[in-house]
mmCIF file of C-alpha atoms in Angstrom:
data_model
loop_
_atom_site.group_PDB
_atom_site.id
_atom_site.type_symbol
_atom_site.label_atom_id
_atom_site.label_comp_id
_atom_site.label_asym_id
_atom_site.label_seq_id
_atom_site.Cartn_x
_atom_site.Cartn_y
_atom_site.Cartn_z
ATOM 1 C CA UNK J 147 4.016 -42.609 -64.792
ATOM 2 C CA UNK J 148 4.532 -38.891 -64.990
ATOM 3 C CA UNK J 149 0.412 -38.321 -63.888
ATOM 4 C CA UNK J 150 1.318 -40.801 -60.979
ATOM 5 C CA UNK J 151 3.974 -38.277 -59.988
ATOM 6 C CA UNK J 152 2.867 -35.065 -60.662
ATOM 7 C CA UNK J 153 -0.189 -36.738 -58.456
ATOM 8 C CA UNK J 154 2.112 -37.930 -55.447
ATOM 9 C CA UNK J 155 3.596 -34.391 -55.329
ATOM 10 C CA UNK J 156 0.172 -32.645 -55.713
ATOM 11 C CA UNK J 157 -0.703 -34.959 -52.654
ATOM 12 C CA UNK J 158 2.660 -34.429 -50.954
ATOM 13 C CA UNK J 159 2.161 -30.376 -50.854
ATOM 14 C CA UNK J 160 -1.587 -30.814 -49.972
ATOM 15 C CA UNK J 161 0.104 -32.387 -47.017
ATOM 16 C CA UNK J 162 2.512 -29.732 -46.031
ATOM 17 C CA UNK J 163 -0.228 -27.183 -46.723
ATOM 18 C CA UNK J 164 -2.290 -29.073 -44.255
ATOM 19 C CA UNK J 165 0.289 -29.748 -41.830
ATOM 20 C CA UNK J 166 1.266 -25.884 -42.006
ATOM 21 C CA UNK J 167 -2.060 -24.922 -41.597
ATOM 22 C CA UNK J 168 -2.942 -27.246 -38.341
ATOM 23 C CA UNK J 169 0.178 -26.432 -36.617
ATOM 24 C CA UNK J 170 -0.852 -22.507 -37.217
ATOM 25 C CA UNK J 171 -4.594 -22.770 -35.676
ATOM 26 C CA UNK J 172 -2.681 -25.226 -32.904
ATOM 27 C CA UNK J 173 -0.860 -21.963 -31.874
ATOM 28 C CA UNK J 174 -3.774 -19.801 -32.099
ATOM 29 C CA UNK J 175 -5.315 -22.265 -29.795
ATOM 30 C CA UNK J 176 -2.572 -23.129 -27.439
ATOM 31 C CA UNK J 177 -2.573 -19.052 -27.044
ATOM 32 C CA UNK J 178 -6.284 -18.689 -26.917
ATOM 33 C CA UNK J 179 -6.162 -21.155 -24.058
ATOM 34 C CA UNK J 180 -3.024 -19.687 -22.130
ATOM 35 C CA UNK J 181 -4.855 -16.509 -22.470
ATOM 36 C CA UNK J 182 -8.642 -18.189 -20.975
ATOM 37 C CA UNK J 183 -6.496 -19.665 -18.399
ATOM 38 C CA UNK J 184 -4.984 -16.418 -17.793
ATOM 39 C CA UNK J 185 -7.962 -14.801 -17.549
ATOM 40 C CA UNK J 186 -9.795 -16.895 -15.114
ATOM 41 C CA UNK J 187 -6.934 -16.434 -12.940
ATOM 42 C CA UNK J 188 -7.000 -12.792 -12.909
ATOM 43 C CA UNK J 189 -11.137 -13.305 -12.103
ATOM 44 C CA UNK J 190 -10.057 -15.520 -9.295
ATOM 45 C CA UNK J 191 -8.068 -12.799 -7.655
ATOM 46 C CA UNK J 192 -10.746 -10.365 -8.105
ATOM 47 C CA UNK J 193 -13.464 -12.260 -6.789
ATOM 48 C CA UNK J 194 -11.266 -13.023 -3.760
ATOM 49 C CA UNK J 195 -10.231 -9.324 -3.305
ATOM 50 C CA UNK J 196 -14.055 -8.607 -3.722
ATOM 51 C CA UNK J 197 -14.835 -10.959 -1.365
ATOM 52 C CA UNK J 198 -12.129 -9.726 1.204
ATOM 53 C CA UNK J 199 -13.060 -6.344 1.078
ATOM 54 C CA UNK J 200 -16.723 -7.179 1.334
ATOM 55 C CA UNK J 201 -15.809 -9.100 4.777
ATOM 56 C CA UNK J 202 -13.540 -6.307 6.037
ATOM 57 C CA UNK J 203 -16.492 -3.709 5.789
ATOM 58 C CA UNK J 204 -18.908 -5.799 7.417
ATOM 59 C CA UNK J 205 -16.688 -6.514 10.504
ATOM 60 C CA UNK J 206 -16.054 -3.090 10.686
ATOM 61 C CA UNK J 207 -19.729 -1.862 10.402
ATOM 62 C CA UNK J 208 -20.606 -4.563 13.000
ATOM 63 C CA UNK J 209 -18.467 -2.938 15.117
ATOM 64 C CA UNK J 210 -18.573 0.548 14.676
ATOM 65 C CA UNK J 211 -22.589 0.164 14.880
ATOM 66 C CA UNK J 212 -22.289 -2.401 18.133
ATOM 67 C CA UNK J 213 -19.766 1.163 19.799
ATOM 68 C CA UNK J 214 -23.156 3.474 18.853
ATOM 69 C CA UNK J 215 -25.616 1.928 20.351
ATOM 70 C CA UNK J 216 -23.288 0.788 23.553
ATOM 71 C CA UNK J 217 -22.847 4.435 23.739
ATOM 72 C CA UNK J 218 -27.012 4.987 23.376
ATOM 73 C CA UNK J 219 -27.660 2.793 26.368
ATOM 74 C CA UNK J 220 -24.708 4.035 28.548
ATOM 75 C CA UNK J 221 -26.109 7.559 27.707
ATOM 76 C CA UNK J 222 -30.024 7.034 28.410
ATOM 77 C CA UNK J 223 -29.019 4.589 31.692
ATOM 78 C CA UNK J 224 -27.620 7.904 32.972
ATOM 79 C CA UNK J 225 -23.901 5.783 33.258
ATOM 80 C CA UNK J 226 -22.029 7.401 30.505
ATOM 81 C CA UNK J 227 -19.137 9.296 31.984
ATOM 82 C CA UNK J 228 -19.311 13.231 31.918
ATOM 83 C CA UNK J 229 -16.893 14.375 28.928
ATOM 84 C CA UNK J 230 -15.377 18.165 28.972
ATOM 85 C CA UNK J 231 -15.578 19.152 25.725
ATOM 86 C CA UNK J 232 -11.932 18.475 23.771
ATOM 87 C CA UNK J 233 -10.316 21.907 22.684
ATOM 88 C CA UNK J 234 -8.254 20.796 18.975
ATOM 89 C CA UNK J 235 -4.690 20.863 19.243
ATOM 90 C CA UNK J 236 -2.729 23.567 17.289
ATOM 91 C CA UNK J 237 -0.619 22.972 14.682
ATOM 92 C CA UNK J 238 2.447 23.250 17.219
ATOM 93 C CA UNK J 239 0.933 20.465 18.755
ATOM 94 C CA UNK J 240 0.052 18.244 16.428
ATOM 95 C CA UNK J 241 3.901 18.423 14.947
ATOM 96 C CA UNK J 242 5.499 18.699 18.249
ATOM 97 C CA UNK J 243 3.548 15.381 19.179
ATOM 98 C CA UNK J 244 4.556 13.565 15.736
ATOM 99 C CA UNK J 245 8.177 14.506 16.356
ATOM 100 C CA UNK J 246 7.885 13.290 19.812
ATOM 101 C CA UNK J 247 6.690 10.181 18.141
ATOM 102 C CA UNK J 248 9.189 9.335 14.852
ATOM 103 C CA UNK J 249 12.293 9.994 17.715
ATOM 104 C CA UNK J 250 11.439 7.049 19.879
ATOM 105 C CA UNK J 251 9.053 5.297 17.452
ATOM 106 C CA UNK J 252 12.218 2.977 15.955
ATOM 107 C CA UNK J 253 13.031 1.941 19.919
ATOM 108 C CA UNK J 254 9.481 -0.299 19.142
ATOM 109 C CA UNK J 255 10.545 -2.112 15.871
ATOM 110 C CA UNK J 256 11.593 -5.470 17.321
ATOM 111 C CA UNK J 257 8.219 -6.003 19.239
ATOM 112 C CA UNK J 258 6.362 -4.850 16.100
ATOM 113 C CA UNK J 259 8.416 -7.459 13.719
ATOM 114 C CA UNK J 260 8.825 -9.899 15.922
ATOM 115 C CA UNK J 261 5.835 -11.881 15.247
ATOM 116 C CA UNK J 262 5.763 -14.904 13.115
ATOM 117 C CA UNK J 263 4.216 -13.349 9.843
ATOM 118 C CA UNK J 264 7.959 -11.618 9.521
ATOM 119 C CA UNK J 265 9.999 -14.479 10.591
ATOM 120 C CA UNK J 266 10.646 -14.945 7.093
ATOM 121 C CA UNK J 267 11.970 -12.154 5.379
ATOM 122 C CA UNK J 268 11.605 -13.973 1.764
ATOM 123 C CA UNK J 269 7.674 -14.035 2.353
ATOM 124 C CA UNK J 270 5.821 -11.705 -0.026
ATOM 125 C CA UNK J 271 2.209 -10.447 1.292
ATOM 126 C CA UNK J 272 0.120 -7.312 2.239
ATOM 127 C CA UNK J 273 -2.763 -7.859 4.255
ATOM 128 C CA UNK J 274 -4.962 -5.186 5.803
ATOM 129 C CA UNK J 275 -6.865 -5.950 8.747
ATOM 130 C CA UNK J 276 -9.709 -4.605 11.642
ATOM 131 C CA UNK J 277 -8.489 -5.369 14.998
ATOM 132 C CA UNK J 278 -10.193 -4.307 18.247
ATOM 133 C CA UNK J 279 -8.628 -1.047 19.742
ATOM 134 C CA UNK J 280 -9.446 0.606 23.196
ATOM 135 C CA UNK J 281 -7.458 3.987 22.619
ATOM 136 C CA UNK J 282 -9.610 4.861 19.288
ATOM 137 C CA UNK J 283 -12.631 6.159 19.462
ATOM 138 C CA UNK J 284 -14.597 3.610 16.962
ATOM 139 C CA UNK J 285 -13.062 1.178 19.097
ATOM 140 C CA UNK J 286 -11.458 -0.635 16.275
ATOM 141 C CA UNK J 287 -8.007 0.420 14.603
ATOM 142 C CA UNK J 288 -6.797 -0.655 11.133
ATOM 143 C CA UNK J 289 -3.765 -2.706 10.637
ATOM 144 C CA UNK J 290 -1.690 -3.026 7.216
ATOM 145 C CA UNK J 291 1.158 -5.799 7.485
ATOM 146 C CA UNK J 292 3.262 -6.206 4.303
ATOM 147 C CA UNK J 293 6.760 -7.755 3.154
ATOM 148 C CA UNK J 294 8.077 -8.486 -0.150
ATOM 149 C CA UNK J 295 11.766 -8.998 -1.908
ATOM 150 C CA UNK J 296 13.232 -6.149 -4.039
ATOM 151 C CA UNK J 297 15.544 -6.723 -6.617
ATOM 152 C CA UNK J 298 17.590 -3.679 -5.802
ATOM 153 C CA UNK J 299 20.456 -3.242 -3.823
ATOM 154 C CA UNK J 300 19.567 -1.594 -0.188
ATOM 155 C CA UNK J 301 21.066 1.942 -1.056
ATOM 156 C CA UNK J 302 19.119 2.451 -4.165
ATOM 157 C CA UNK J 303 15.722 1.258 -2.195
ATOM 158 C CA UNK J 304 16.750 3.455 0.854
ATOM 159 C CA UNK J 305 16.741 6.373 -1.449
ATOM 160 C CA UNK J 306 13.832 5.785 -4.344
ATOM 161 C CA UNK J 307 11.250 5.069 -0.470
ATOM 162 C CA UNK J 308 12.980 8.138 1.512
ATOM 163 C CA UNK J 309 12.299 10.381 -2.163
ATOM 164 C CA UNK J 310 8.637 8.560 -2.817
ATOM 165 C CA UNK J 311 7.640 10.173 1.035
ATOM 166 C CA UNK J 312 9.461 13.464 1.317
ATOM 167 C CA UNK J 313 9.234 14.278 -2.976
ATOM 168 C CA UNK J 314 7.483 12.442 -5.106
ATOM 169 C CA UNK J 315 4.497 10.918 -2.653
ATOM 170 C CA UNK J 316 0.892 12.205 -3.581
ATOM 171 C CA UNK J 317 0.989 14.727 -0.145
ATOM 172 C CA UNK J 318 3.218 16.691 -2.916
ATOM 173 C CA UNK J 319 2.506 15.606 -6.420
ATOM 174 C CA UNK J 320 -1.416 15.712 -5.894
ATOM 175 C CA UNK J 321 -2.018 18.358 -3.114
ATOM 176 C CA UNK J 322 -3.158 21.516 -3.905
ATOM 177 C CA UNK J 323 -1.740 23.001 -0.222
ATOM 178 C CA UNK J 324 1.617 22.220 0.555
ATOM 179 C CA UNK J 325 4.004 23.374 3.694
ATOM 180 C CA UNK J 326 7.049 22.405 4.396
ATOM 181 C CA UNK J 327 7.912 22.491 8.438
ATOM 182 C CA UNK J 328 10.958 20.598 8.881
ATOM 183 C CA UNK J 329 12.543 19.151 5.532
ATOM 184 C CA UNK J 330 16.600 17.804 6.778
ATOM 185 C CA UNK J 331 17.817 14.670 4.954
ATOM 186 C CA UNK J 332 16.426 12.454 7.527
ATOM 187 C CA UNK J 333 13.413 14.398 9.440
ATOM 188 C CA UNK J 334 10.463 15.651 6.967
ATOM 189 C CA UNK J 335 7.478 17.694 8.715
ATOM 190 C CA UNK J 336 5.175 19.105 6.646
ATOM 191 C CA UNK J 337 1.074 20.222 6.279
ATOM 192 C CA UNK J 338 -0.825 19.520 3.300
ATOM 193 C CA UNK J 339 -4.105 19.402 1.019
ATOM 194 C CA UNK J 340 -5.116 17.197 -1.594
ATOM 195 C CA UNK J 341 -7.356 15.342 -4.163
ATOM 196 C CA UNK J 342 -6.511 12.173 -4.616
ATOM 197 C CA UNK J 343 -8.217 10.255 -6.998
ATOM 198 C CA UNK J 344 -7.885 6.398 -8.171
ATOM 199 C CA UNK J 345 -10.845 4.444 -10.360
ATOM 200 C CA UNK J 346 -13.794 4.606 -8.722
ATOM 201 C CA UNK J 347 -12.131 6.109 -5.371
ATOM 202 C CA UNK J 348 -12.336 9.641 -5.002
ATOM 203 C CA UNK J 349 -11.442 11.896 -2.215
ATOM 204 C CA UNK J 350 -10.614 15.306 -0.768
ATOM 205 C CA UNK J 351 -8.157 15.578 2.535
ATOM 206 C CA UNK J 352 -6.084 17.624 4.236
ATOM 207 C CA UNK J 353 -3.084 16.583 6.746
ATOM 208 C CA UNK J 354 -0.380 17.151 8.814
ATOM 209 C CA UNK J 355 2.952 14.122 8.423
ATOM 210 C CA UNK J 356 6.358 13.660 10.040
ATOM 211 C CA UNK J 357 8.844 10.968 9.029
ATOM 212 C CA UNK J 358 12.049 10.408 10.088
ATOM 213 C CA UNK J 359 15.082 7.870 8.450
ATOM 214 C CA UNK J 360 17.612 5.696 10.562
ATOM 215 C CA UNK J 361 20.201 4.830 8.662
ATOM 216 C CA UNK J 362 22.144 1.420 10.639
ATOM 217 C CA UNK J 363 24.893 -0.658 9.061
ATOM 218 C CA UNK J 364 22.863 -3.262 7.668
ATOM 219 C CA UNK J 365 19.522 -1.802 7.521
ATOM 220 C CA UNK J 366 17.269 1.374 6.987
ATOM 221 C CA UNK J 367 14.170 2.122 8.915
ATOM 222 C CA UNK J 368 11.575 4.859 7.731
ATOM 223 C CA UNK J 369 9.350 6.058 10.465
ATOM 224 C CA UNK J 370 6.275 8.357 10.240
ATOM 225 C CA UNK J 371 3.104 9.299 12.211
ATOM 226 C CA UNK J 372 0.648 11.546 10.050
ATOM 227 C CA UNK J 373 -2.901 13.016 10.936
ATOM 228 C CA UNK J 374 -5.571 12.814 8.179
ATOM 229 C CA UNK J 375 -8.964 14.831 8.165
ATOM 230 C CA UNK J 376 -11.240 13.623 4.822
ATOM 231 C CA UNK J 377 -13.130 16.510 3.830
ATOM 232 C CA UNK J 378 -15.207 14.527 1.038
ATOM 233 C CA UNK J 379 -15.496 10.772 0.075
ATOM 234 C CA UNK J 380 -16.764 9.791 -2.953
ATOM 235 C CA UNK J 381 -18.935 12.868 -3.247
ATOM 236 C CA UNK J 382 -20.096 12.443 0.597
ATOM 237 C CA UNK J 383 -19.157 16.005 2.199
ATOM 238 C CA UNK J 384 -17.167 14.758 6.225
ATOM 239 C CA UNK J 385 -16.469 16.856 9.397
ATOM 240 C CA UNK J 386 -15.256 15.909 12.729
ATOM 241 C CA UNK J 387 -13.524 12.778 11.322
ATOM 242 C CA UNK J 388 -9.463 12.517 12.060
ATOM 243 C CA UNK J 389 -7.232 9.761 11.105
ATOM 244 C CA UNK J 390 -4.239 9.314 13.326
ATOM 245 C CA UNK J 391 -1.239 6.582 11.656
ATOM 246 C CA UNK J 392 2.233 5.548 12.742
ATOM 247 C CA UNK J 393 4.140 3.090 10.328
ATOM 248 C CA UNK J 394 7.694 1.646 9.854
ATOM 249 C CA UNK J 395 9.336 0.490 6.920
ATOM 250 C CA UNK J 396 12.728 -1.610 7.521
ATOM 251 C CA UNK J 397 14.892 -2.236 4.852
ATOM 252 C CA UNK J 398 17.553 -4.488 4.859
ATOM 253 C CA UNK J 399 20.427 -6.246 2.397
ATOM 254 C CA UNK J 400 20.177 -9.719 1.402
ATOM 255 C CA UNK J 401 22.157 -11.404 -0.719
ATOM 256 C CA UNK J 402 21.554 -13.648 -3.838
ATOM 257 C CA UNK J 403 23.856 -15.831 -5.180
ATOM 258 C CA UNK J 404 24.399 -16.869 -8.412
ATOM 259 C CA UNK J 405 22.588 -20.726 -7.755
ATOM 260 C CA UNK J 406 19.593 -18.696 -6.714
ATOM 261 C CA UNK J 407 18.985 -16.227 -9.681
ATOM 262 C CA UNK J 408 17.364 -16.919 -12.461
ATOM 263 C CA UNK J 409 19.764 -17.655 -15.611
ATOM 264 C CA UNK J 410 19.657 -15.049 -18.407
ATOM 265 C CA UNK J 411 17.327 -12.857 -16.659
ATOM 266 C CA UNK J 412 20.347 -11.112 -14.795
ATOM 267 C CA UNK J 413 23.798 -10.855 -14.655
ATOM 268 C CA UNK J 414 24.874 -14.266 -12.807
ATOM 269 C CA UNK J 415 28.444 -13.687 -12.446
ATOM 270 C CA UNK J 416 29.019 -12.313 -9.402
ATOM 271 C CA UNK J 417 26.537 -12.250 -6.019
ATOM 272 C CA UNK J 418 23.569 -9.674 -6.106
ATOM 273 C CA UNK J 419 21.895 -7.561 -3.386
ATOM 274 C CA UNK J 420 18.345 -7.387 -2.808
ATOM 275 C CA UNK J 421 16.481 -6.074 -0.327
ATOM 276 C CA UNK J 422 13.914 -6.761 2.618
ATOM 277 C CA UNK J 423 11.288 -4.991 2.735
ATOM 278 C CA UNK J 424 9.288 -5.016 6.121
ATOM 279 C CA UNK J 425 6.077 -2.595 6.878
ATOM 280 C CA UNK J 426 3.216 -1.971 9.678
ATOM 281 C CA UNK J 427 1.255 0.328 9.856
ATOM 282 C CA UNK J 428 -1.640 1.093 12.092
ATOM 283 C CA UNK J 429 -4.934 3.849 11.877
ATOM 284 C CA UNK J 430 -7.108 4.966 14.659
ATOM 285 C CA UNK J 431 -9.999 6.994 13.899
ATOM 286 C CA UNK J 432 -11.076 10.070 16.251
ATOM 287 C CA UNK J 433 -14.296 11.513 16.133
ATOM 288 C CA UNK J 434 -14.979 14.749 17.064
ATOM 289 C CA UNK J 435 -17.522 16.315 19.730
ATOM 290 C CA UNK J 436 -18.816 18.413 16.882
ATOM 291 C CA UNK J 437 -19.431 15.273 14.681
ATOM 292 C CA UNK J 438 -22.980 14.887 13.112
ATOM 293 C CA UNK J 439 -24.713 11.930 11.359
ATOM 294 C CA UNK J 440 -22.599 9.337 12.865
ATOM 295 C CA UNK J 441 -24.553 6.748 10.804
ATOM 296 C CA UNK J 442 -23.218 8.271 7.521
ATOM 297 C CA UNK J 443 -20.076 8.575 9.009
ATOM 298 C CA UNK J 444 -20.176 4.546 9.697
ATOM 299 C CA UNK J 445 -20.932 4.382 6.096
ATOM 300 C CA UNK J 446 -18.338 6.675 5.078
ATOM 301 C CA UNK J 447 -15.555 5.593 6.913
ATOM 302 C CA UNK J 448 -16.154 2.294 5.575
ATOM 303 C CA UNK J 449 -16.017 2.846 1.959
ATOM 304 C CA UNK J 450 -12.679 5.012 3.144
ATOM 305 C CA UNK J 451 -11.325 2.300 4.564
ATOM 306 C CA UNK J 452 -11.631 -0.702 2.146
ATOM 307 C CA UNK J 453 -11.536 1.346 -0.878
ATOM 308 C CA UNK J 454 -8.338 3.237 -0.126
ATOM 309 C CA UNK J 455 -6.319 0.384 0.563
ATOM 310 C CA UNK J 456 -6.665 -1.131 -2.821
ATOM 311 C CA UNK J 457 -6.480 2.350 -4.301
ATOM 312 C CA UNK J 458 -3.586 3.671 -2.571
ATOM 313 C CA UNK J 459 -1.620 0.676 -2.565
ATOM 314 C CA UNK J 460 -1.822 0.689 -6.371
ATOM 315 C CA UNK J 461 -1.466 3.851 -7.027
ATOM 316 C CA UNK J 462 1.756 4.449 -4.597
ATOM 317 C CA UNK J 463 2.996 1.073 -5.950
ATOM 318 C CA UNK J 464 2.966 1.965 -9.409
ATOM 319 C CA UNK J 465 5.103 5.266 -7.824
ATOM 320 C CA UNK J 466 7.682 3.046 -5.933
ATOM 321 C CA UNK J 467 8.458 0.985 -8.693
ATOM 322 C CA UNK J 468 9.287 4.273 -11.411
ATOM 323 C CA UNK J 469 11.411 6.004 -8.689
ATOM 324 C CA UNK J 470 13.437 2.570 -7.541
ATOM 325 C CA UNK J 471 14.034 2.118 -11.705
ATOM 326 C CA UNK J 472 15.185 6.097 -11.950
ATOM 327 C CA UNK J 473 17.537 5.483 -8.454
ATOM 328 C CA UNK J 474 19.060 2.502 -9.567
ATOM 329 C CA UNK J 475 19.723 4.378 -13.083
ATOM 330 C CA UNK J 476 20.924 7.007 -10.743
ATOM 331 C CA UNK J 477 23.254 5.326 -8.783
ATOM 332 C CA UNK J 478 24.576 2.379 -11.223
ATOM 333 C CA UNK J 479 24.770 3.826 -14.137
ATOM 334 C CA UNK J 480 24.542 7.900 -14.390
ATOM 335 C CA UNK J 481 22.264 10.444 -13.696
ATOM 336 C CA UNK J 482 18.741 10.829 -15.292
ATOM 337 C CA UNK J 483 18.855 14.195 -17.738
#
C-alpha cells in the first residue's frame, strides 16, 4: 500500500515536472513566434520602402534623362532659345529673396492643405513624391507631404519644432560653418556648412535658410525657404547643382477625451491636448551654366534624392522626438539642469 503511494506521488510530480516544463518551452515558443512574426513584418516594410525608393529613382531618371536629350535635339535643330549667361545672386540676394518669401509664404497655406490627403487631421503618413515642374530646371520638383498626431500639448510642440530649426537642427549641431543673419524669436536667417552623415548616406553641403513662426490662437505655422548646394555625395565630388525648398509646418490643438485614450497608459482624468501636425514641402533643382557631366549629375542627384529622405527623416525624427520629451519636461514639470 505504501509502494502504491509513494508510486502515485512519484507519478503525480513527474506530472507537474512535465506540465512545468511544457508550459515553459510553450512560452519560449509563443515568443519565438511573436518575434518571427515580428520580424517578417519589419522585412515587409523594408522590402516595400526598397521597392518605393527603387520606383522613385527610376521616374526621376526617366525624366531627368527624357529633359537632356529634349535639350540635345532643340540645341542641334538650331531651335533652342539663346540664354545670357546667369550672373549668381549675392548673399544679399539670396536672403533678401527668402525673407521676401517666409513674409507672404503663410498667405498660401489653405490652398496647400486644402487637398484631400489633409482633410483628416488624425491621418498619420509621409510620402515623398516626383511631380512634373516647369519652373525647375530638371523639369521635375520633389514633393514631401506628411501628417501625424502628437501626444503633446500645442505649446510644448510649438517650441521643441521652432528650437529643432533655429538650435538644435543639423544646419547647427553638424555644420562646420555657421552664420547667424537674422536670429529674433520668430524670424531665423542664417548661412551654413556641413557633413551630414546617416548609414550608408553621406554628404557634404553648404546653405543659406530663413524661417519664420506665426503664432494664431489656435494654431502655429513654421515657414522656411532654404537654398542647398551639395558639394560631395557619397564620395561623388558636385558643382553647379542648387537646391531651392519652401515648406510649412501647421500645428494645431486637438483635444482627447478621456473615452478616447488609452486606459493606464495616461492620466485619464481630465481631457488631454494633442497636436496636429501638418507639413509640405517642395524642392526644385537648378543647374548651373557652369555645370559639367550632367549624366553623373542625373546619377547623383538621384541617389541625393531617395537616399536623403529616408536618412534625414530618421535622423531629424529621432531629434524631434528628444527635444518634444525635454520641452514638455520643460514646461510641465521644471526645467532640465
Amino acid at each position: 500500500m505504501m509502494q502504491l503511494k509513494t508510486r502515485q506521488s512519484d507519478d503525480a510530480g513527474h506530472t507537474t515536472a512535465f506540465n512545468a516544463e511544457t508550459s515553459i518551452w510553450k512560452g519560449i515558443a509563443e515568443r519565438q513566434q511573436t518575434e518571427r512574426a515580428r520580424a517578417e513584418e519589419k522585412n515587409q516594410k523594408l522590402r516595400a520602402s526598397l521597392e518605393g525608393q527603387l520606383k522613385l529613382a527610376t521616374k526621376l531618371e526617366r525624366l531627368l534623362r527624357k529633359r537632356l536629350r529634349d535639350e540635345e535635339v532643340a540645341e542641334l535643330a538650331d531651335n533652342k532659345r539663346f540664354k545670357l549667361p546667369t550672373v549668381a545672386p549675392t548673399d544679399d540676394e539670396i536672403f533678401a529673396d527668402q525673407l521676401a518669401h517666409v513674409e507672404r509664404a503663410h498667405l498660401d497655406a489653405d490652398n496647400i492643405f486644402g487637398g484631400l490627403e489633409f482633410a483628416d487631421r488624425t491621418a498619420s503618413f509621409c510620402n515623398l513624391r516626383v511631380t512634373s515642374d516647369s519652373e525647375s530646371d530638371t523639369g521635375v520638383a520633389f514633393v514631401t507631404k506628411a501628417s501625424s498626431m502628437l501626444p503633446f500639448d500645442v505649446h510644448v510642440t510649438e517650441r521643441a519644432y521652432w528650437r529643432a530649426f533655429t538650435d538644435e537642427g543639423p544646419s547647427i549641431k553638424m555644420s562646420y560653418f555657421h552664420e547667424e543673419r537674422v536670429a529674433t524669436e520668430n524670424l531665423v536667417a542664417r548661412s551654413y556648412a556641413l557633413d551630414f552623415n546617416a548609414g550608408s548616406f553621406q554628404s557634404n553641403v553648404r546653405g543659406k535658410q530663413t524661417y519664420r513662426k506665426y503664432v494664431d490662437n489656435d494654431s502655429v505655422m513654421i515657414v522656411w525657404k532654404s537654398l542647398t548646394e551639395p558639394v560631395e555625395i557619397n564620395g561623388v565630388k558636385l558643382s553647379g547643382l542648387r537646391c531651392n525648398q519652401v515648406g510649412w509646418i501647421v500645428l494645431r490643438g486637438v483635444n482627447i477625451s478621456p473615452e478616447d485614450a488609452q486606459s493606464g497608459l495616461i492620466d485619464t482624468s481630465k481631457t488631454m491636448m494633442s497636436t496636429s501636425l501638418q507639413s509640405y514641402c517642395r524642392m526644385r533643382v537648378e543647374l548651373q551654366d557652369d555645370i559639367a557631366d550632367q549624366e553623373l549629375q542625373v546619377g547623383a542627384l538621384t541617389n541625393f534624392v531617395v537616399n536623403s529622405h529616408d536618412a534625414i527623416t530618421d535622423v531629424c525624427g529621432k531629434l524631434i522626438n528628444q527635444v518634444l520629451v525635454e520641452e514638455d519636461w520643460n514646461i510641465n514639470v521644471g526645467w532640465i539642469i
